[in-house]
PDB file of C-alpha atoms in Angstrom:
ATOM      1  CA  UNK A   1      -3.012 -12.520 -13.379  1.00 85.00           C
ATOM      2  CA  UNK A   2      -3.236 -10.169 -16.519  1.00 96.00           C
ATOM      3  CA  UNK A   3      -6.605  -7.692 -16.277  1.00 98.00           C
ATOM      4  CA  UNK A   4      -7.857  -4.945 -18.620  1.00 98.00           C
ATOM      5  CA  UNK A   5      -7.278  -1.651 -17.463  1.00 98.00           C
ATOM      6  CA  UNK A   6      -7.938   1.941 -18.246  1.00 98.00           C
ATOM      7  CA  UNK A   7      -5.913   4.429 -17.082  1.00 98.00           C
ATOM      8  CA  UNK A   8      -8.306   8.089 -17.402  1.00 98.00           C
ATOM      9  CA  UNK A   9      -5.838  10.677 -18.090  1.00 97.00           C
ATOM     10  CA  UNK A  10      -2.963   8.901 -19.678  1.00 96.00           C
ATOM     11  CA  UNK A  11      -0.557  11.325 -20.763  1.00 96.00           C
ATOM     12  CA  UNK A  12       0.099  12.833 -18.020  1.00 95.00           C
ATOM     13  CA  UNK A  13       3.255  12.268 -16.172  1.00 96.00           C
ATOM     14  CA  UNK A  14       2.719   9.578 -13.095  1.00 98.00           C
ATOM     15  CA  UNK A  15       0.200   8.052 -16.144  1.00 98.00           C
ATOM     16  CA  UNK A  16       3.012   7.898 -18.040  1.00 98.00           C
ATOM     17  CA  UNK A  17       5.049   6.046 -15.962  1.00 98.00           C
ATOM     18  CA  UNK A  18       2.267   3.828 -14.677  1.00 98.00           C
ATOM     19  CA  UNK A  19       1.657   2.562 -17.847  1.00 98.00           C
ATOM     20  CA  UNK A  20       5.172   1.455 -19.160  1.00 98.00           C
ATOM     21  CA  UNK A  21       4.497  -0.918 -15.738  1.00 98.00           C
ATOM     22  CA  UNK A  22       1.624  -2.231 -16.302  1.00 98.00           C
ATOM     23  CA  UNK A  23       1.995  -3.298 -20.013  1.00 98.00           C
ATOM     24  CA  UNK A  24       4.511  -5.827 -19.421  1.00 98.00           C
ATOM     25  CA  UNK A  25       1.496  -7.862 -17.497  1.00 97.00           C
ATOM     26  CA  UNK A  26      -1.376  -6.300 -18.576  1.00 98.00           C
ATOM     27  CA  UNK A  27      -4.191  -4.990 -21.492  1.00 98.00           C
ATOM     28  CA  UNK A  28      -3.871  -0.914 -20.718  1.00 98.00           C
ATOM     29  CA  UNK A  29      -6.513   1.296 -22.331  1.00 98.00           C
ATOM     30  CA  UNK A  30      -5.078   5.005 -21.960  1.00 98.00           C
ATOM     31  CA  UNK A  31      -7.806   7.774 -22.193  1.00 98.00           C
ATOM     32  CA  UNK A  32      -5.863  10.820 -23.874  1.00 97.00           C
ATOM     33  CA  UNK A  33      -7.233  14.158 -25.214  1.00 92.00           C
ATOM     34  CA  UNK A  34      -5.986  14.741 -28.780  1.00 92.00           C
ATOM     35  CA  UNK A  35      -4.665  12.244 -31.534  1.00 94.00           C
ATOM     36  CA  UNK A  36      -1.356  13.759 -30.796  1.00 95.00           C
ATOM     37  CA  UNK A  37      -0.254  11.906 -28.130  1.00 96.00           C
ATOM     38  CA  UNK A  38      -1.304   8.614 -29.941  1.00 96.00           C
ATOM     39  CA  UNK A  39       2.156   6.957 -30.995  1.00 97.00           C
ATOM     40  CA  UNK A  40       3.648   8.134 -27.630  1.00 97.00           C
ATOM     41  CA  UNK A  41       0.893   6.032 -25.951  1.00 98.00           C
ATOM     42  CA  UNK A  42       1.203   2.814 -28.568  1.00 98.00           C
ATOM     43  CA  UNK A  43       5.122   3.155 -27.816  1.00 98.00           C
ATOM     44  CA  UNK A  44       4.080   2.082 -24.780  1.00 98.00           C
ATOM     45  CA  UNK A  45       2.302  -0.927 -25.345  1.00 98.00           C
ATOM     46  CA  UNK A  46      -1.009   0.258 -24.593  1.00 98.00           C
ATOM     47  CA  UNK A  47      -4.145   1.510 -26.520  1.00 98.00           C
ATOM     48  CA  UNK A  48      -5.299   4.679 -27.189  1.00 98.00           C
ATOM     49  CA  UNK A  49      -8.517   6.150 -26.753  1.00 98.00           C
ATOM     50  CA  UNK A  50     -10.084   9.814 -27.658  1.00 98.00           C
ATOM     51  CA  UNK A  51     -11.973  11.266 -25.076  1.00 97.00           C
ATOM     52  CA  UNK A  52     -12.722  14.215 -23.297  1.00 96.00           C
ATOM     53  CA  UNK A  53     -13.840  14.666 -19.653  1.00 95.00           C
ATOM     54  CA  UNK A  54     -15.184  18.198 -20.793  1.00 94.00           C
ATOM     55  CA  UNK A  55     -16.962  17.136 -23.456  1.00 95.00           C
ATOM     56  CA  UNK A  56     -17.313  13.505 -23.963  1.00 97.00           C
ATOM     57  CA  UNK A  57     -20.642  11.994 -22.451  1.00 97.00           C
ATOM     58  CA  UNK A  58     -21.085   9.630 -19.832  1.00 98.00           C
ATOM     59  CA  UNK A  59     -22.389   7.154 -21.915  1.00 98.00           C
ATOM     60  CA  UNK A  60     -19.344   6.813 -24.023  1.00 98.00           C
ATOM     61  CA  UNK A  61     -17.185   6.254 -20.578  1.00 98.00           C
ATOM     62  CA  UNK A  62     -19.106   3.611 -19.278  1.00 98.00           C
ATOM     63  CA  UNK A  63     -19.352   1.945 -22.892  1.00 98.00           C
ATOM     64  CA  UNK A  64     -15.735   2.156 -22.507  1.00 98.00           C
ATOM     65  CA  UNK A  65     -15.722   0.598 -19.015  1.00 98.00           C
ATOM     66  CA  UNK A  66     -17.437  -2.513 -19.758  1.00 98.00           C
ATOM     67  CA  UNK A  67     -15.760  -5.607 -19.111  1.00 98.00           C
ATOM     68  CA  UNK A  68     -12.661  -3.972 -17.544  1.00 98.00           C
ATOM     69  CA  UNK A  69     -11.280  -4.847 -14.365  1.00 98.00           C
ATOM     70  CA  UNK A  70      -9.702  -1.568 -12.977  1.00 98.00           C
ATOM     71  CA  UNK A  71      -9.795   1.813 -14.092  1.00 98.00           C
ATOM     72  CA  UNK A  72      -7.437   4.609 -12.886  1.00 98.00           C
ATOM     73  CA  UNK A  73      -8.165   8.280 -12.712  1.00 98.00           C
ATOM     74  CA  UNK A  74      -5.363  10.348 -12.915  1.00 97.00           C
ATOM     75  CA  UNK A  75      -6.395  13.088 -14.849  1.00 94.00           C
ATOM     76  CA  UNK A  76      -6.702  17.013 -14.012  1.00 87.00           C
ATOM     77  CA  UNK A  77      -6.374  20.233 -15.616  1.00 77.00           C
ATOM     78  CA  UNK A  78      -3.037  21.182 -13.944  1.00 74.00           C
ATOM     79  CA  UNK A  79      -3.556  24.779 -13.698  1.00 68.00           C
ATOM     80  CA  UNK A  80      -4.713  25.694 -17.084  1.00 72.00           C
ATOM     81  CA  UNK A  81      -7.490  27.449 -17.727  1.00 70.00           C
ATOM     82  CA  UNK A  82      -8.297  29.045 -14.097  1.00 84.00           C
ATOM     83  CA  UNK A  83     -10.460  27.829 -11.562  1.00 88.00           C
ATOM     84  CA  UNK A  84     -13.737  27.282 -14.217  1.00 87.00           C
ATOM     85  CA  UNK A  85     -11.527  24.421 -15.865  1.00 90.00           C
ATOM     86  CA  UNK A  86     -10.499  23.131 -12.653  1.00 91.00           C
ATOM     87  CA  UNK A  87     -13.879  22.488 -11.689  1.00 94.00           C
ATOM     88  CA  UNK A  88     -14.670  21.349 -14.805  1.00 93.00           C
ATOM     89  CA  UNK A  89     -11.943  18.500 -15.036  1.00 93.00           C
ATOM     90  CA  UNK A  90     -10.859  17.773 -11.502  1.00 95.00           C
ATOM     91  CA  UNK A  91     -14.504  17.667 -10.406  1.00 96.00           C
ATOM     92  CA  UNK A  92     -17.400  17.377 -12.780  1.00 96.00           C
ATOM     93  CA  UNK A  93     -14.573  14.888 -14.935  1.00 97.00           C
ATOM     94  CA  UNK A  94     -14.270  12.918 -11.631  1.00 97.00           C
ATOM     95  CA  UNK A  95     -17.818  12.700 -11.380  1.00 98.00           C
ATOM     96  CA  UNK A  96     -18.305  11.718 -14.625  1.00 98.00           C
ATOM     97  CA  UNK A  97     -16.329   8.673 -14.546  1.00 98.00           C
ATOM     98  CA  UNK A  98     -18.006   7.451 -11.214  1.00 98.00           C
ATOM     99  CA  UNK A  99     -20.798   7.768 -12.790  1.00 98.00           C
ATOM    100  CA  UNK A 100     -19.782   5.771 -16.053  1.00 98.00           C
ATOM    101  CA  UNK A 101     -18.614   3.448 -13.188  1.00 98.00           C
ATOM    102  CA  UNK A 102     -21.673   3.113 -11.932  1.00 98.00           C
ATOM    103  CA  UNK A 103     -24.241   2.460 -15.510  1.00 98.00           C
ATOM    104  CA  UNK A 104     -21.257  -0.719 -16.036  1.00 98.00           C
ATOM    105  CA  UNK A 105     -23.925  -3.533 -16.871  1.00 96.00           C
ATOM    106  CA  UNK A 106     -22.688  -6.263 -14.381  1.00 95.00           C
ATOM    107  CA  UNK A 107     -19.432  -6.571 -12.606  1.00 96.00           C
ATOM    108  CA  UNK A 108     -18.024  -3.007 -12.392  1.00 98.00           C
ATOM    109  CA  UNK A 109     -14.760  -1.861 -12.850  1.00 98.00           C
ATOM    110  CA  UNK A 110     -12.467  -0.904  -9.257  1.00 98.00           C
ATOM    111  CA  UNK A 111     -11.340   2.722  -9.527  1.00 98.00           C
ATOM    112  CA  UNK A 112      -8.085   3.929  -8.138  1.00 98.00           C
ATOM    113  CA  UNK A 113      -8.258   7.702  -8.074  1.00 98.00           C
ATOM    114  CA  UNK A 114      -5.000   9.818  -7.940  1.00 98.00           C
ATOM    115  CA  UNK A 115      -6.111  12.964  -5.339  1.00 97.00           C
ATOM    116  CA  UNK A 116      -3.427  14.481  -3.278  1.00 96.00           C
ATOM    117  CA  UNK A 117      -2.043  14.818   0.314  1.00 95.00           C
ATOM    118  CA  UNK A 118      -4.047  17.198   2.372  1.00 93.00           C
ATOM    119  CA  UNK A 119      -7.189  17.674   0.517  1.00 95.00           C
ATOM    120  CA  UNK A 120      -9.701  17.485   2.973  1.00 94.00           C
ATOM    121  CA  UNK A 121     -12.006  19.963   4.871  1.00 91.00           C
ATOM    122  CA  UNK A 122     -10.443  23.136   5.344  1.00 88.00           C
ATOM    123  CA  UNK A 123     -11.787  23.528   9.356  1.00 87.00           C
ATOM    124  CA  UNK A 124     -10.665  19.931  10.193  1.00 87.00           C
ATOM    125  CA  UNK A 125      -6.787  20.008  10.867  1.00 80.00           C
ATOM    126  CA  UNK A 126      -5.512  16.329  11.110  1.00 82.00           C
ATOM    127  CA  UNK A 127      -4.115  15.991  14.978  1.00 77.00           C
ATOM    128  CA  UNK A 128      -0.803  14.925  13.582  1.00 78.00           C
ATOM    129  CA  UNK A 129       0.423  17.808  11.392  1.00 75.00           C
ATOM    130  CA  UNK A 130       1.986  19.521  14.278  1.00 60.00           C
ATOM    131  CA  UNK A 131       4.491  16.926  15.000  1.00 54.00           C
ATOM    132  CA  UNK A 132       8.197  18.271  13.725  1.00 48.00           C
ATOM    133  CA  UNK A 133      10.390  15.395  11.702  1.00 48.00           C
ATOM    134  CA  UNK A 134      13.975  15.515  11.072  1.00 46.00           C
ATOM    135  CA  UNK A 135      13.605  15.431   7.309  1.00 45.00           C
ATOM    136  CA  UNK A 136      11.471  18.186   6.666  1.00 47.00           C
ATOM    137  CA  UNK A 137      13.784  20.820   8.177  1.00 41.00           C
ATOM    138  CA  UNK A 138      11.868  21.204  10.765  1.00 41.00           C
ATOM    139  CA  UNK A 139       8.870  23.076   9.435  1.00 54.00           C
ATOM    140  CA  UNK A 140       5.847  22.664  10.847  1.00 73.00           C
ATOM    141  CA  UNK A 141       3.137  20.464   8.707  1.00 83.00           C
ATOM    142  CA  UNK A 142       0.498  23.249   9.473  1.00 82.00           C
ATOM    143  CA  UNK A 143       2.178  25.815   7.949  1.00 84.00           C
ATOM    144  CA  UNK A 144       2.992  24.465   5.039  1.00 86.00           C
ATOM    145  CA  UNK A 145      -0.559  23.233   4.538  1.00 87.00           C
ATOM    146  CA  UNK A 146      -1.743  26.965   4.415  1.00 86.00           C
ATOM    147  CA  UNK A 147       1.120  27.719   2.318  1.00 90.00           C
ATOM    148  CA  UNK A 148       0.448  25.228  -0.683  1.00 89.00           C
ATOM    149  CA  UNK A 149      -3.881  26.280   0.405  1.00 89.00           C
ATOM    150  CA  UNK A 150      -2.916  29.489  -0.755  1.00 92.00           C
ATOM    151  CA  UNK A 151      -1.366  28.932  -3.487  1.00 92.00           C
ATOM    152  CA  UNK A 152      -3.505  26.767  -5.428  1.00 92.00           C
ATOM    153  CA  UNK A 153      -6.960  27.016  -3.525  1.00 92.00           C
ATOM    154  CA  UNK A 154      -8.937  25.985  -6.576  1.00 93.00           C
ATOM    155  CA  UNK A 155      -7.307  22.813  -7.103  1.00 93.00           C
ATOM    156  CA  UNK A 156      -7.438  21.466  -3.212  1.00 93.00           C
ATOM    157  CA  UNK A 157     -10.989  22.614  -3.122  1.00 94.00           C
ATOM    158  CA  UNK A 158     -12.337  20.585  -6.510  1.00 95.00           C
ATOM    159  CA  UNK A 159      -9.865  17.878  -5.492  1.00 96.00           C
ATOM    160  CA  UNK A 160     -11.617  17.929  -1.998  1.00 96.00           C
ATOM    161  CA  UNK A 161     -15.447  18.210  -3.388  1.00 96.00           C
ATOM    162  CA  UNK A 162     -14.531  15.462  -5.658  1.00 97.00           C
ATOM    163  CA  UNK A 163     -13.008  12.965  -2.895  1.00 97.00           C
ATOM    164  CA  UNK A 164     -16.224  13.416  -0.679  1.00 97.00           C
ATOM    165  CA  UNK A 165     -18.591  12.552  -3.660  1.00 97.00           C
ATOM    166  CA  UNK A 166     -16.568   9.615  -4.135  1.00 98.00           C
ATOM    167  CA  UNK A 167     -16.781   8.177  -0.518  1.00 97.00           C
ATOM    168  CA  UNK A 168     -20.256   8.136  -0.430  1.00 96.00           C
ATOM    169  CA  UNK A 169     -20.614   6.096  -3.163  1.00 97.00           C
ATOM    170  CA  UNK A 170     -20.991   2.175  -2.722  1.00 97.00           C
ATOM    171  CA  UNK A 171     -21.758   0.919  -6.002  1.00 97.00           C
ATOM    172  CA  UNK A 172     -18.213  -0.232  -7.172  1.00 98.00           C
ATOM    173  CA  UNK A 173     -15.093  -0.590  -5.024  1.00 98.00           C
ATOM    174  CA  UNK A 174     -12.500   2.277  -4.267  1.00 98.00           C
ATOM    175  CA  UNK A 175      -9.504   3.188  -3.368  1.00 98.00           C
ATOM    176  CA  UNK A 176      -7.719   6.555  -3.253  1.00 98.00           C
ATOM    177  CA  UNK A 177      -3.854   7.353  -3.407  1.00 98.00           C
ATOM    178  CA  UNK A 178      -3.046  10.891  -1.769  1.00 98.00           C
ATOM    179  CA  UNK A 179       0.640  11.744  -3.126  1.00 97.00           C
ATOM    180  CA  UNK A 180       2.518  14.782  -1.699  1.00 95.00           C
ATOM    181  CA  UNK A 181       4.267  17.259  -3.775  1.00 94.00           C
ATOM    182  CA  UNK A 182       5.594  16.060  -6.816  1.00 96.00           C
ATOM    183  CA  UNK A 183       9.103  16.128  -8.921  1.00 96.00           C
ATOM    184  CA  UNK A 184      10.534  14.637 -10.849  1.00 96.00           C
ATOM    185  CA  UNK A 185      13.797  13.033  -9.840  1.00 97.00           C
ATOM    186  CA  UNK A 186      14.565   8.893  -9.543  1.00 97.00           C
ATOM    187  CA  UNK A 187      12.596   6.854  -7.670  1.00 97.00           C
ATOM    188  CA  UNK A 188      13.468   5.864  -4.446  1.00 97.00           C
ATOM    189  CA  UNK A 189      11.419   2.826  -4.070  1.00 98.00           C
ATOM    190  CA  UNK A 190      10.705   3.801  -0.233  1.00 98.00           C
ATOM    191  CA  UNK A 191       7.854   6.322   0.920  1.00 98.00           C
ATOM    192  CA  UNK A 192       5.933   6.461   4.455  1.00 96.00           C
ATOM    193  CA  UNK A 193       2.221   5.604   3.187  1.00 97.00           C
ATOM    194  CA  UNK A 194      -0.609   6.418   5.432  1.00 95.00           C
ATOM    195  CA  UNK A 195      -1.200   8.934   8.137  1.00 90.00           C
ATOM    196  CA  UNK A 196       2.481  10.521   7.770  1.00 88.00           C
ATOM    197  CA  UNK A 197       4.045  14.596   7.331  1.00 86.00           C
ATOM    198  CA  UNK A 198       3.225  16.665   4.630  1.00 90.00           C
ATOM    199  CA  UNK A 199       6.385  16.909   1.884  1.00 91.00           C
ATOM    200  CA  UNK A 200       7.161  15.699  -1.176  1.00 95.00           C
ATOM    201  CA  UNK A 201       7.545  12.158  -3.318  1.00 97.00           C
ATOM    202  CA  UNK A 202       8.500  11.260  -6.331  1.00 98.00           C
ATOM    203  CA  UNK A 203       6.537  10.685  -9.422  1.00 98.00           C
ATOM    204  CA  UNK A 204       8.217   7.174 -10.388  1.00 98.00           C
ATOM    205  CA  UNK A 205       7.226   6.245  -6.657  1.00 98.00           C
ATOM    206  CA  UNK A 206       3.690   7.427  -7.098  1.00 98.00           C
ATOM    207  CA  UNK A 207       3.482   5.021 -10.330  1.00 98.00           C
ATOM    208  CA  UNK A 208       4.922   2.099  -8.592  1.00 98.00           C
ATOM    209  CA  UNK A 209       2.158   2.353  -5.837  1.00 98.00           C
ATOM    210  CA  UNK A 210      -0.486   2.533  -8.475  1.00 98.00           C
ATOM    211  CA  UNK A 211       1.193  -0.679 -10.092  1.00 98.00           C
ATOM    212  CA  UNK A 212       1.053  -2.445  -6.771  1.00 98.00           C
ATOM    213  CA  UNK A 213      -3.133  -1.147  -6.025  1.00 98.00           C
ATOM    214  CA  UNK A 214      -4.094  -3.260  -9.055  1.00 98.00           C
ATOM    215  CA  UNK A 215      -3.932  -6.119  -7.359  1.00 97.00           C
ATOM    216  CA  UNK A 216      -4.760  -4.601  -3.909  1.00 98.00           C
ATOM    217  CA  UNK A 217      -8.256  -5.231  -4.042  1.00 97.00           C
ATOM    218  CA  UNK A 218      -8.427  -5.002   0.307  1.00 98.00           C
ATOM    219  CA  UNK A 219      -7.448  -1.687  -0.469  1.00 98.00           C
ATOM    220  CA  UNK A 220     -10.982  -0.714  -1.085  1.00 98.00           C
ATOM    221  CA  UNK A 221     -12.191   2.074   1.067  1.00 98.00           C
ATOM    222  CA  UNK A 222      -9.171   3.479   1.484  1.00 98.00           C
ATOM    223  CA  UNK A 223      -7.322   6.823   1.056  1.00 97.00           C
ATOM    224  CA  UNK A 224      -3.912   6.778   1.757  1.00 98.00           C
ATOM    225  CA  UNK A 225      -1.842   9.364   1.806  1.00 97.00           C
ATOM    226  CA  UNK A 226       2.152   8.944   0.224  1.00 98.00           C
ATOM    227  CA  UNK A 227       5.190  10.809   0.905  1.00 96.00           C
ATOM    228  CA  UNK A 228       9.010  10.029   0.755  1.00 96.00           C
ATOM    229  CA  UNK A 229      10.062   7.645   3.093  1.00 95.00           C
ATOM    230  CA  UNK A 230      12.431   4.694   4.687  1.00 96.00           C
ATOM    231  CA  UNK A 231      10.365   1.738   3.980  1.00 97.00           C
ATOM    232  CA  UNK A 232      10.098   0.169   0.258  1.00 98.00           C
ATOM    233  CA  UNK A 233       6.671   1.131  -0.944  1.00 98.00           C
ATOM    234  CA  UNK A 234       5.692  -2.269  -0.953  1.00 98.00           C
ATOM    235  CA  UNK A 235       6.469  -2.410   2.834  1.00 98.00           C
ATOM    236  CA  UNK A 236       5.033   0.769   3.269  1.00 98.00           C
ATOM    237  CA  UNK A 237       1.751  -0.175   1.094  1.00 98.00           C
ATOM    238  CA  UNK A 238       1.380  -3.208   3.075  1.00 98.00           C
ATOM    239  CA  UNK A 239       1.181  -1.721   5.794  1.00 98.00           C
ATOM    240  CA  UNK A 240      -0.992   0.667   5.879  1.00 98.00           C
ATOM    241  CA  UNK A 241      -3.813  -1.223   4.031  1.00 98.00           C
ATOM    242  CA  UNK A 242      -3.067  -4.051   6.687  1.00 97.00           C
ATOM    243  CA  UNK A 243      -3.996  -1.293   9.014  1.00 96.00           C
ATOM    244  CA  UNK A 244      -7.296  -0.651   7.492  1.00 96.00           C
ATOM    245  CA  UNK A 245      -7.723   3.275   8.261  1.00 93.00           C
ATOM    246  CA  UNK A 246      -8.442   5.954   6.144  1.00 93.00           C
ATOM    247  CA  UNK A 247      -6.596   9.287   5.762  1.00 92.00           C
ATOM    248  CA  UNK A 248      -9.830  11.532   4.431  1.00 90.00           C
ATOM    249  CA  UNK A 249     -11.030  13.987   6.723  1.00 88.00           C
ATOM    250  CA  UNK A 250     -14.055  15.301   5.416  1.00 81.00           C
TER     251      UNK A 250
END
């Protein structure tokens, strides 16, 4: 069944690709910065809107909100403009759009956040990063946690502050995707989805398991994390939302 959608942060690469999926089937609002990216974003079927996390009010959000079905965040500052920016877009802009969730008038919107593998309390270590698998080369999931916490400690700390907010909120439904590194060759159509190694994943594969959330509404609750895999991502999907447990450790 067709639903209106808004996808917050639409020019960026997994929105991208999301998008040129969900058109075919569905009314796509894409929330984009500057007028420049406008045709790219028609191109693609879907609508265009101006606004900014930074600076665009709550108000105008949730206005925007209003009679949708789903809305997907997938915005963030991707390094630019130091930690201050971070904050400002990967946090306070998360925030913000819960709480435009949240002023809807009637039936809310479900939000489908895009976070990322591993963001969770620093002094909480999940119990199975030190298992060793085949296809990462056998390096230990521990150490390359610290590795990537090192290198971009801003970004899993807003992420992480942003995630918690979210899960203690209970006035709309949720669900969060948690992809691993990403790059940019073909999809595979496979991942492992749920409590799995740290790595990395493709950003076609991330889109196709946003397509498939829309209409994954016993998803809600959940954060699931996504890697490369064996299993098709539907497969995969199924499965862990089938299994009903979260992969947030806050």
């Amino acid at each position: 069944m067709s639903k209106k959608i808004t996808i917050v942060g639409g020019h960026g690469n997994v929105s991208l690709r999301l998008t040129r999926l969900l058109t075919p089937t569905h009314a796509v609002k894409s929330v984009i910065r500057t007028v420049e990216y406008q045709e790219e974003i028609k191109n693609l079927s879907a609508e265009p809107v101006i606004l900014s996390l930074e600076d665009s009010p709550v108000t105008e959000f949730s206005a925007l909100f209003q009679g949708q079905d789903v809305v997907y965040f997938s915005a963030g500052a991707g390094g630019k403009g130091g930690e201050e920016r971070t904050k400002k877009v990967d946090y306070e802009g998360a925030l913000k759009v819960f709480d435009a969730i949240e002023a809807v008038e009637g039936p809310k919107p479900r939000l489908i956040l895009v976070s990322a593998i591993d963001v969770r309390d620093p002094n909480k270590v999940p119990a199975h990063y030190d298992r060793r698998l085949k296809f990462k080369q056998n390096e230990a999931d521990i150490a390359l946690s610290q590795r990537v916490r090192a290198a971009i400690p801003a970004y899993m700390h807003w992420k992480y502050e942003a995630d918690k907010n979210l899960i203690k909120r209970d006035a709309f439904k949720w669900t969060i995707l948690r992809p691993a590194g990403l790059t940019n060759n073909s999809g595979t159509g496979k991942a492992a989805i749920g409590k799995t190694h740290l790595g990395t994943i493709t950003r076609d594969d991330v889109a196709k398991a946003l397509a498939l959330l829309v209409d994954r509404e016993d998803a809600a609750g959940l954060a699931l994390d996504m890697v490369s895999g064996e299993t098709s991502i539907e497969e995969s999907l199924d499965a862990a939302i089938k299994k009903g447990e979260t992969d947030f450790l806050g």
